[in-house]
Amino acid sequence: MAQNRKAFDKDKLEATFAQIGAHLEHPIITFLLGGGAMCFRGQKLGTKDLDLVFASKKDHDNFAHALKESGFTESEK
């Protein structure tokens, strides 16, 4: 899913997760991996994609719904 293809830096990641979090139906457990995690650790300036692992299918579905409610759309690539 993509809102725009510009790189996410730490501030943009925090703002985006807050925006999505406002639309969650219940708290979820998810793990941020790869470049996104490196941004939070100060090891990378930005990333164009986010690698997430969810604790359950219910958490994944809740996050996917919150993405759509936040204005994200599916992309071909």
PDB file of N, CA and C in Angstrom:
ATOM      1  N   MET A   1       0.848  -1.173   0.000  1.00  0.00           N
ATOM      2  CA  MET A   1       0.000   0.000   0.000  1.00  0.00           C
ATOM      3  C   MET A   1       0.890   1.230   0.000  1.00  0.00           C
ATOM      4  N   ALA A   2       0.518   2.232  -0.743  1.00  0.00           N
ATOM      5  CA  ALA A   2       1.363   3.415  -0.849  1.00  0.00           C
ATOM      6  C   ALA A   2       0.523   4.681  -0.803  1.00  0.00           C
ATOM      7  N   GLN A   3       1.001   5.661  -0.068  1.00  0.00           N
ATOM      8  CA  GLN A   3       0.357   6.970  -0.071  1.00  0.00           C
ATOM      9  C   GLN A   3       1.128   7.868  -1.031  1.00  0.00           C
ATOM     10  N   ASN A   4       2.416   7.907  -0.881  1.00  0.00           N
ATOM     11  CA  ASN A   4       3.296   8.511  -1.874  1.00  0.00           C
ATOM     12  C   ASN A   4       4.637   7.819  -1.737  1.00  0.00           C
ATOM     13  N   ARG A   5       5.451   7.871  -2.757  1.00  0.00           N
ATOM     14  CA  ARG A   5       6.670   7.080  -2.783  1.00  0.00           C
ATOM     15  C   ARG A   5       7.892   7.846  -2.282  1.00  0.00           C
ATOM     16  N   LYS A   6       7.708   8.969  -1.609  1.00  0.00           N
ATOM     17  CA  LYS A   6       8.841   9.672  -1.030  1.00  0.00           C
ATOM     18  C   LYS A   6       9.356   8.866   0.161  1.00  0.00           C
ATOM     19  N   ALA A   7      10.603   9.067   0.487  1.00  0.00           N
ATOM     20  CA  ALA A   7      11.215   8.333   1.599  1.00  0.00           C
ATOM     21  C   ALA A   7      10.622   8.766   2.933  1.00  0.00           C
ATOM     22  N   PHE A   8      10.478   7.804   3.818  1.00  0.00           N
ATOM     23  CA  PHE A   8      10.057   8.053   5.195  1.00  0.00           C
ATOM     24  C   PHE A   8      11.309   8.268   6.033  1.00  0.00           C
ATOM     25  N   ASP A   9      11.418   9.443   6.679  1.00  0.00           N
ATOM     26  CA  ASP A   9      12.462   9.616   7.676  1.00  0.00           C
ATOM     27  C   ASP A   9      11.830   9.355   9.040  1.00  0.00           C
ATOM     28  N   LYS A  10      12.598   9.472  10.106  1.00  0.00           N
ATOM     29  CA  LYS A  10      12.081   9.148  11.437  1.00  0.00           C
ATOM     30  C   LYS A  10      10.844   9.983  11.781  1.00  0.00           C
ATOM     31  N   ASP A  11      10.884  11.277  11.526  1.00  0.00           N
ATOM     32  CA  ASP A  11       9.742  12.136  11.850  1.00  0.00           C
ATOM     33  C   ASP A  11       8.506  11.752  11.041  1.00  0.00           C
ATOM     34  N   LYS A  12       8.699  11.465   9.759  1.00  0.00           N
ATOM     35  CA  LYS A  12       7.577  11.066   8.901  1.00  0.00           C
ATOM     36  C   LYS A  12       7.021   9.704   9.339  1.00  0.00           C
ATOM     37  N   LEU A  13       7.904   8.793   9.734  1.00  0.00           N
ATOM     38  CA  LEU A  13       7.445   7.494  10.236  1.00  0.00           C
ATOM     39  C   LEU A  13       6.585   7.669  11.480  1.00  0.00           C
ATOM     40  N   GLU A  14       7.062   8.474  12.423  1.00  0.00           N
ATOM     41  CA  GLU A  14       6.301   8.697  13.657  1.00  0.00           C
ATOM     42  C   GLU A  14       4.941   9.313  13.353  1.00  0.00           C
ATOM     43  N   ALA A  15       4.907  10.302  12.477  1.00  0.00           N
ATOM     44  CA  ALA A  15       3.640  10.952  12.122  1.00  0.00           C
ATOM     45  C   ALA A  15       2.707   9.981  11.393  1.00  0.00           C
ATOM     46  N   THR A  16       3.261   9.178  10.503  1.00  0.00           N
ATOM     47  CA  THR A  16       2.443   8.224   9.746  1.00  0.00           C
ATOM     48  C   THR A  16       1.879   7.154  10.660  1.00  0.00           C
ATOM     49  N   PHE A  17       2.703   6.619  11.559  1.00  0.00           N
ATOM     50  CA  PHE A  17       2.195   5.605  12.487  1.00  0.00           C
ATOM     51  C   PHE A  17       1.141   6.197  13.429  1.00  0.00           C
ATOM     52  N   ALA A  18       1.299   7.448  13.830  1.00  0.00           N
ATOM     53  CA  ALA A  18       0.287   8.097  14.674  1.00  0.00           C
ATOM     54  C   ALA A  18      -1.026   8.250  13.905  1.00  0.00           C
ATOM     55  N   GLN A  19      -0.933   8.626  12.638  1.00  0.00           N
ATOM     56  CA  GLN A  19      -2.119   8.775  11.793  1.00  0.00           C
ATOM     57  C   GLN A  19      -2.836   7.429  11.647  1.00  0.00           C
ATOM     58  N   ILE A  20      -2.086   6.388  11.352  1.00  0.00           N
ATOM     59  CA  ILE A  20      -2.678   5.059  11.208  1.00  0.00           C
ATOM     60  C   ILE A  20      -3.232   4.587  12.546  1.00  0.00           C
ATOM     61  N   GLY A  21      -2.477   4.802  13.609  1.00  0.00           N
ATOM     62  CA  GLY A  21      -2.899   4.380  14.949  1.00  0.00           C
ATOM     63  C   GLY A  21      -4.223   4.979  15.372  1.00  0.00           C
ATOM     64  N   ALA A  22      -4.505   6.188  14.915  1.00  0.00           N
ATOM     65  CA  ALA A  22      -5.771   6.838  15.253  1.00  0.00           C
ATOM     66  C   ALA A  22      -6.968   6.102  14.657  1.00  0.00           C
ATOM     67  N   HIS A  23      -6.716   5.254  13.655  1.00  0.00           N
ATOM     68  CA  HIS A  23      -7.793   4.520  12.991  1.00  0.00           C
ATOM     69  C   HIS A  23      -7.850   3.044  13.378  1.00  0.00           C
ATOM     70  N   LEU A  24      -6.972   2.611  14.272  1.00  0.00           N
ATOM     71  CA  LEU A  24      -6.997   1.212  14.699  1.00  0.00           C
ATOM     72  C   LEU A  24      -8.246   0.940  15.535  1.00  0.00           C
ATOM     73  N   GLU A  25      -8.835  -0.215  15.335  1.00  0.00           N
ATOM     74  CA  GLU A  25     -10.023  -0.599  16.101  1.00  0.00           C
ATOM     75  C   GLU A  25      -9.648  -1.108  17.482  1.00  0.00           C
ATOM     76  N   HIS A  26      -8.426  -1.631  17.646  1.00  0.00           N
ATOM     77  CA  HIS A  26      -7.920  -2.110  18.928  1.00  0.00           C
ATOM     78  C   HIS A  26      -6.395  -2.087  18.867  1.00  0.00           C
ATOM     79  N   PRO A  27      -5.723  -2.088  20.014  1.00  0.00           N
ATOM     80  CA  PRO A  27      -4.258  -2.109  20.004  1.00  0.00           C
ATOM     81  C   PRO A  27      -3.741  -3.366  19.302  1.00  0.00           C
ATOM     82  N   ILE A  28      -2.596  -3.234  18.629  1.00  0.00           N
ATOM     83  CA  ILE A  28      -2.008  -4.366  17.932  1.00  0.00           C
ATOM     84  C   ILE A  28      -0.553  -4.538  18.342  1.00  0.00           C
ATOM     85  N   ILE A  29      -0.021  -5.718  18.032  1.00  0.00           N
ATOM     86  CA  ILE A  29       1.403  -5.979  18.191  1.00  0.00           C
ATOM     87  C   ILE A  29       1.973  -6.174  16.796  1.00  0.00           C
ATOM     88  N   THR A  30       2.967  -5.355  16.462  1.00  0.00           N
ATOM     89  CA  THR A  30       3.658  -5.479  15.174  1.00  0.00           C
ATOM     90  C   THR A  30       5.124  -5.128  15.369  1.00  0.00           C
ATOM     91  N   PHE A  31       5.948  -5.666  14.499  1.00  0.00           N
ATOM     92  CA  PHE A  31       7.387  -5.434  14.559  1.00  0.00           C
ATOM     93  C   PHE A  31       7.823  -4.749  13.276  1.00  0.00           C
ATOM     94  N   LEU A  32       8.570  -3.671  13.416  1.00  0.00           N
ATOM     95  CA  LEU A  32       9.116  -2.933  12.282  1.00  0.00           C
ATOM     96  C   LEU A  32      10.533  -3.429  12.036  1.00  0.00           C
ATOM     97  N   LEU A  33      10.797  -3.879  10.812  1.00  0.00           N
ATOM     98  CA  LEU A  33      12.092  -4.442  10.448  1.00  0.00           C
ATOM     99  C   LEU A  33      12.762  -3.588   9.375  1.00  0.00           C
ATOM    100  N   GLY A  34      13.976  -3.937   9.022  1.00  0.00           N
ATOM    101  CA  GLY A  34      14.651  -3.341   7.881  1.00  0.00           C
ATOM    102  C   GLY A  34      14.942  -1.857   8.031  1.00  0.00           C
ATOM    103  N   GLY A  35      14.810  -1.152   6.893  1.00  0.00           N
ATOM    104  CA  GLY A  35      15.139   0.269   6.838  1.00  0.00           C
ATOM    105  C   GLY A  35      14.334   1.125   7.797  1.00  0.00           C
ATOM    106  N   GLY A  36      13.064   0.796   7.998  1.00  0.00           N
ATOM    107  CA  GLY A  36      12.236   1.552   8.944  1.00  0.00           C
ATOM    108  C   GLY A  36      12.796   1.488  10.352  1.00  0.00           C
ATOM    109  N   ALA A  37      13.173   0.289  10.778  1.00  0.00           N
ATOM    110  CA  ALA A  37      13.769   0.125  12.106  1.00  0.00           C
ATOM    111  C   ALA A  37      15.097   0.870  12.193  1.00  0.00           C
ATOM    112  N   MET A  38      15.862   0.819  11.108  1.00  0.00           N
ATOM    113  CA  MET A  38      17.146   1.524  11.090  1.00  0.00           C
ATOM    114  C   MET A  38      16.956   3.028  11.220  1.00  0.00           C
ATOM    115  N   CYS A  39      15.886   3.578  10.651  1.00  0.00           N
ATOM    116  CA  CYS A  39      15.600   5.012  10.787  1.00  0.00           C
ATOM    117  C   CYS A  39      15.381   5.385  12.250  1.00  0.00           C
ATOM    118  N   PHE A  40      14.632   4.547  12.979  1.00  0.00           N
ATOM    119  CA  PHE A  40      14.378   4.830  14.392  1.00  0.00           C
ATOM    120  C   PHE A  40      15.647   4.722  15.232  1.00  0.00           C
ATOM    121  N   ARG A  41      16.602   3.929  14.782  1.00  0.00           N
ATOM    122  CA  ARG A  41      17.860   3.757  15.513  1.00  0.00           C
ATOM    123  C   ARG A  41      18.930   4.761  15.075  1.00  0.00           C
ATOM    124  N   GLY A  42      18.592   5.620  14.104  1.00  0.00           N
ATOM    125  CA  GLY A  42      19.555   6.597  13.616  1.00  0.00           C
ATOM    126  C   GLY A  42      20.618   5.999  12.710  1.00  0.00           C
ATOM    127  N   GLN A  43      20.352   4.816  12.152  1.00  0.00           N
ATOM    128  CA  GLN A  43      21.320   4.136  11.297  1.00  0.00           C
ATOM    129  C   GLN A  43      21.065   4.381   9.816  1.00  0.00           C
ATOM    130  N   LYS A  44      19.956   5.020   9.495  1.00  0.00           N
ATOM    131  CA  LYS A  44      19.585   5.284   8.110  1.00  0.00           C
ATOM    132  C   LYS A  44      18.737   6.548   8.095  1.00  0.00           C
ATOM    133  N   LEU A  45      18.890   7.378   7.068  1.00  0.00           N
ATOM    134  CA  LEU A  45      18.150   8.638   7.008  1.00  0.00           C
ATOM    135  C   LEU A  45      16.704   8.458   6.583  1.00  0.00           C
ATOM    136  N   GLY A  46      16.417   7.472   5.727  1.00  0.00           N
ATOM    137  CA  GLY A  46      15.058   7.290   5.249  1.00  0.00           C
ATOM    138  C   GLY A  46      14.882   5.957   4.566  1.00  0.00           C
ATOM    139  N   THR A  47      13.637   5.588   4.330  1.00  0.00           N
ATOM    140  CA  THR A  47      13.302   4.349   3.649  1.00  0.00           C
ATOM    141  C   THR A  47      12.067   4.569   2.794  1.00  0.00           C
ATOM    142  N   LYS A  48      11.960   3.851   1.693  1.00  0.00           N
ATOM    143  CA  LYS A  48      10.801   3.994   0.810  1.00  0.00           C
ATOM    144  C   LYS A  48       9.722   2.959   1.077  1.00  0.00           C
ATOM    145  N   ASP A  49      10.073   1.916   1.822  1.00  0.00           N
ATOM    146  CA  ASP A  49       9.067   0.904   2.141  1.00  0.00           C
ATOM    147  C   ASP A  49       9.204   0.509   3.601  1.00  0.00           C
ATOM    148  N   LEU A  50       8.168  -0.101   4.114  1.00  0.00           N
ATOM    149  CA  LEU A  50       8.151  -0.527   5.511  1.00  0.00           C
ATOM    150  C   LEU A  50       7.929  -2.026   5.565  1.00  0.00           C
ATOM    151  N   ASP A  51       8.746  -2.688   6.341  1.00  0.00           N
ATOM    152  CA  ASP A  51       8.638  -4.131   6.534  1.00  0.00           C
ATOM    153  C   ASP A  51       8.052  -4.367   7.922  1.00  0.00           C
ATOM    154  N   LEU A  52       6.843  -4.904   7.961  1.00  0.00           N
ATOM    155  CA  LEU A  52       6.145  -5.133   9.219  1.00  0.00           C
ATOM    156  C   LEU A  52       5.807  -6.603   9.377  1.00  0.00           C
ATOM    157  N   VAL A  53       5.926  -7.111  10.613  1.00  0.00           N
ATOM    158  CA  VAL A  53       5.488  -8.459  10.957  1.00  0.00           C
ATOM    159  C   VAL A  53       4.442  -8.300  12.045  1.00  0.00           C
ATOM    160  N   PHE A  54       3.308  -8.957  11.872  1.00  0.00           N
ATOM    161  CA  PHE A  54       2.199  -8.845  12.816  1.00  0.00           C
ATOM    162  C   PHE A  54       2.109 -10.090  13.689  1.00  0.00           C
ATOM    163  N   ALA A  55       1.675  -9.906  14.927  1.00  0.00           N
ATOM    164  CA  ALA A  55       1.565 -11.013  15.869  1.00  0.00           C
ATOM    165  C   ALA A  55       0.416 -11.948  15.518  1.00  0.00           C
ATOM    166  N   SER A  56      -0.568 -11.444  14.775  1.00  0.00           N
ATOM    167  CA  SER A  56      -1.721 -12.282  14.427  1.00  0.00           C
ATOM    168  C   SER A  56      -2.381 -11.763  13.156  1.00  0.00           C
ATOM    169  N   LYS A  57      -3.181 -12.595  12.553  1.00  0.00           N
ATOM    170  CA  LYS A  57      -3.962 -12.197  11.373  1.00  0.00           C
ATOM    171  C   LYS A  57      -4.928 -11.080  11.762  1.00  0.00           C
ATOM    172  N   LYS A  58      -5.492 -11.142  12.947  1.00  0.00           N
ATOM    173  CA  LYS A  58      -6.414 -10.100  13.421  1.00  0.00           C
ATOM    174  C   LYS A  58      -5.698  -8.747  13.477  1.00  0.00           C
ATOM    175  N   ASP A  59      -4.461  -8.731  13.979  1.00  0.00           N
ATOM    176  CA  ASP A  59      -3.686  -7.485  14.023  1.00  0.00           C
ATOM    177  C   ASP A  59      -3.399  -6.983  12.611  1.00  0.00           C
ATOM    178  N   HIS A  60      -3.041  -7.890  11.709  1.00  0.00           N
ATOM    179  CA  HIS A  60      -2.793  -7.515  10.311  1.00  0.00           C
ATOM    180  C   HIS A  60      -4.037  -6.894   9.693  1.00  0.00           C
ATOM    181  N   ASP A  61      -5.176  -7.543   9.850  1.00  0.00           N
ATOM    182  CA  ASP A  61      -6.418  -7.046   9.259  1.00  0.00           C
ATOM    183  C   ASP A  61      -6.813  -5.690   9.838  1.00  0.00           C
ATOM    184  N   ASN A  62      -6.614  -5.514  11.137  1.00  0.00           N
ATOM    185  CA  ASN A  62      -6.914  -4.240  11.791  1.00  0.00           C
ATOM    186  C   ASN A  62      -6.011  -3.144  11.223  1.00  0.00           C
ATOM    187  N   PHE A  63      -4.731  -3.450  11.038  1.00  0.00           N
ATOM    188  CA  PHE A  63      -3.783  -2.479  10.483  1.00  0.00           C
ATOM    189  C   PHE A  63      -4.142  -2.140   9.040  1.00  0.00           C
ATOM    190  N   ALA A  64      -4.483  -3.153   8.244  1.00  0.00           N
ATOM    191  CA  ALA A  64      -4.854  -2.925   6.841  1.00  0.00           C
ATOM    192  C   ALA A  64      -6.083  -2.023   6.756  1.00  0.00           C
ATOM    193  N   HIS A  65      -7.055  -2.247   7.627  1.00  0.00           N
ATOM    194  CA  HIS A  65      -8.254  -1.396   7.652  1.00  0.00           C
ATOM    195  C   HIS A  65      -7.873   0.044   8.036  1.00  0.00           C
ATOM    196  N   ALA A  66      -7.001   0.189   9.033  1.00  0.00           N
ATOM    197  CA  ALA A  66      -6.570   1.520   9.467  1.00  0.00           C
ATOM    198  C   ALA A  66      -5.795   2.241   8.360  1.00  0.00           C
ATOM    199  N   LEU A  67      -5.013   1.493   7.579  1.00  0.00           N
ATOM    200  CA  LEU A  67      -4.314   2.098   6.439  1.00  0.00           C
ATOM    201  C   LEU A  67      -5.303   2.711   5.461  1.00  0.00           C
ATOM    202  N   LYS A  68      -6.324   1.950   5.104  1.00  0.00           N
ATOM    203  CA  LYS A  68      -7.334   2.447   4.161  1.00  0.00           C
ATOM    204  C   LYS A  68      -8.049   3.662   4.723  1.00  0.00           C
ATOM    205  N   GLU A  69      -8.389   3.618   6.006  1.00  0.00           N
ATOM    206  CA  GLU A  69      -9.067   4.743   6.650  1.00  0.00           C
ATOM    207  C   GLU A  69      -8.164   5.981   6.708  1.00  0.00           C
ATOM    208  N   SER A  70      -6.857   5.769   6.686  1.00  0.00           N
ATOM    209  CA  SER A  70      -5.888   6.867   6.732  1.00  0.00           C
ATOM    210  C   SER A  70      -5.581   7.436   5.351  1.00  0.00           C
ATOM    211  N   GLY A  71      -6.185   6.868   4.300  1.00  0.00           N
ATOM    212  CA  GLY A  71      -5.994   7.410   2.956  1.00  0.00           C
ATOM    213  C   GLY A  71      -4.987   6.660   2.108  1.00  0.00           C
ATOM    214  N   PHE A  72      -4.431   5.574   2.612  1.00  0.00           N
ATOM    215  CA  PHE A  72      -3.496   4.792   1.803  1.00  0.00           C
ATOM    216  C   PHE A  72      -4.265   3.966   0.799  1.00  0.00           C
ATOM    217  N   THR A  73      -3.652   3.721  -0.348  1.00  0.00           N
ATOM    218  CA  THR A  73      -4.258   2.908  -1.403  1.00  0.00           C
ATOM    219  C   THR A  73      -3.268   1.860  -1.861  1.00  0.00           C
ATOM    220  N   GLU A  74      -3.771   0.810  -2.465  1.00  0.00           N
ATOM    221  CA  GLU A  74      -2.901  -0.243  -2.984  1.00  0.00           C
ATOM    222  C   GLU A  74      -2.225   0.242  -4.256  1.00  0.00           C
ATOM    223  N   SER A  75      -0.998  -0.211  -4.449  1.00  0.00           N
ATOM    224  CA  SER A  75      -0.264   0.131  -5.661  1.00  0.00           C
ATOM    225  C   SER A  75       0.139  -1.148  -6.379  1.00  0.00           C
ATOM    226  N   GLU A  76       0.482  -1.006  -7.639  1.00  0.00           N
ATOM    227  CA  GLU A  76       0.900  -2.156  -8.438  1.00  0.00           C
ATOM    228  C   GLU A  76       2.311  -2.608  -8.082  1.00  0.00           C
ATOM    229  N   LYS A  77       3.129  -1.699  -7.583  1.00  0.00           N
ATOM    230  CA  LYS A  77       4.520  -2.035  -7.301  1.00  0.00           C
ATOM    231  C   LYS A  77       4.863  -1.807  -5.874  1.00  0.00           C
TER     232      LYS A  77
END
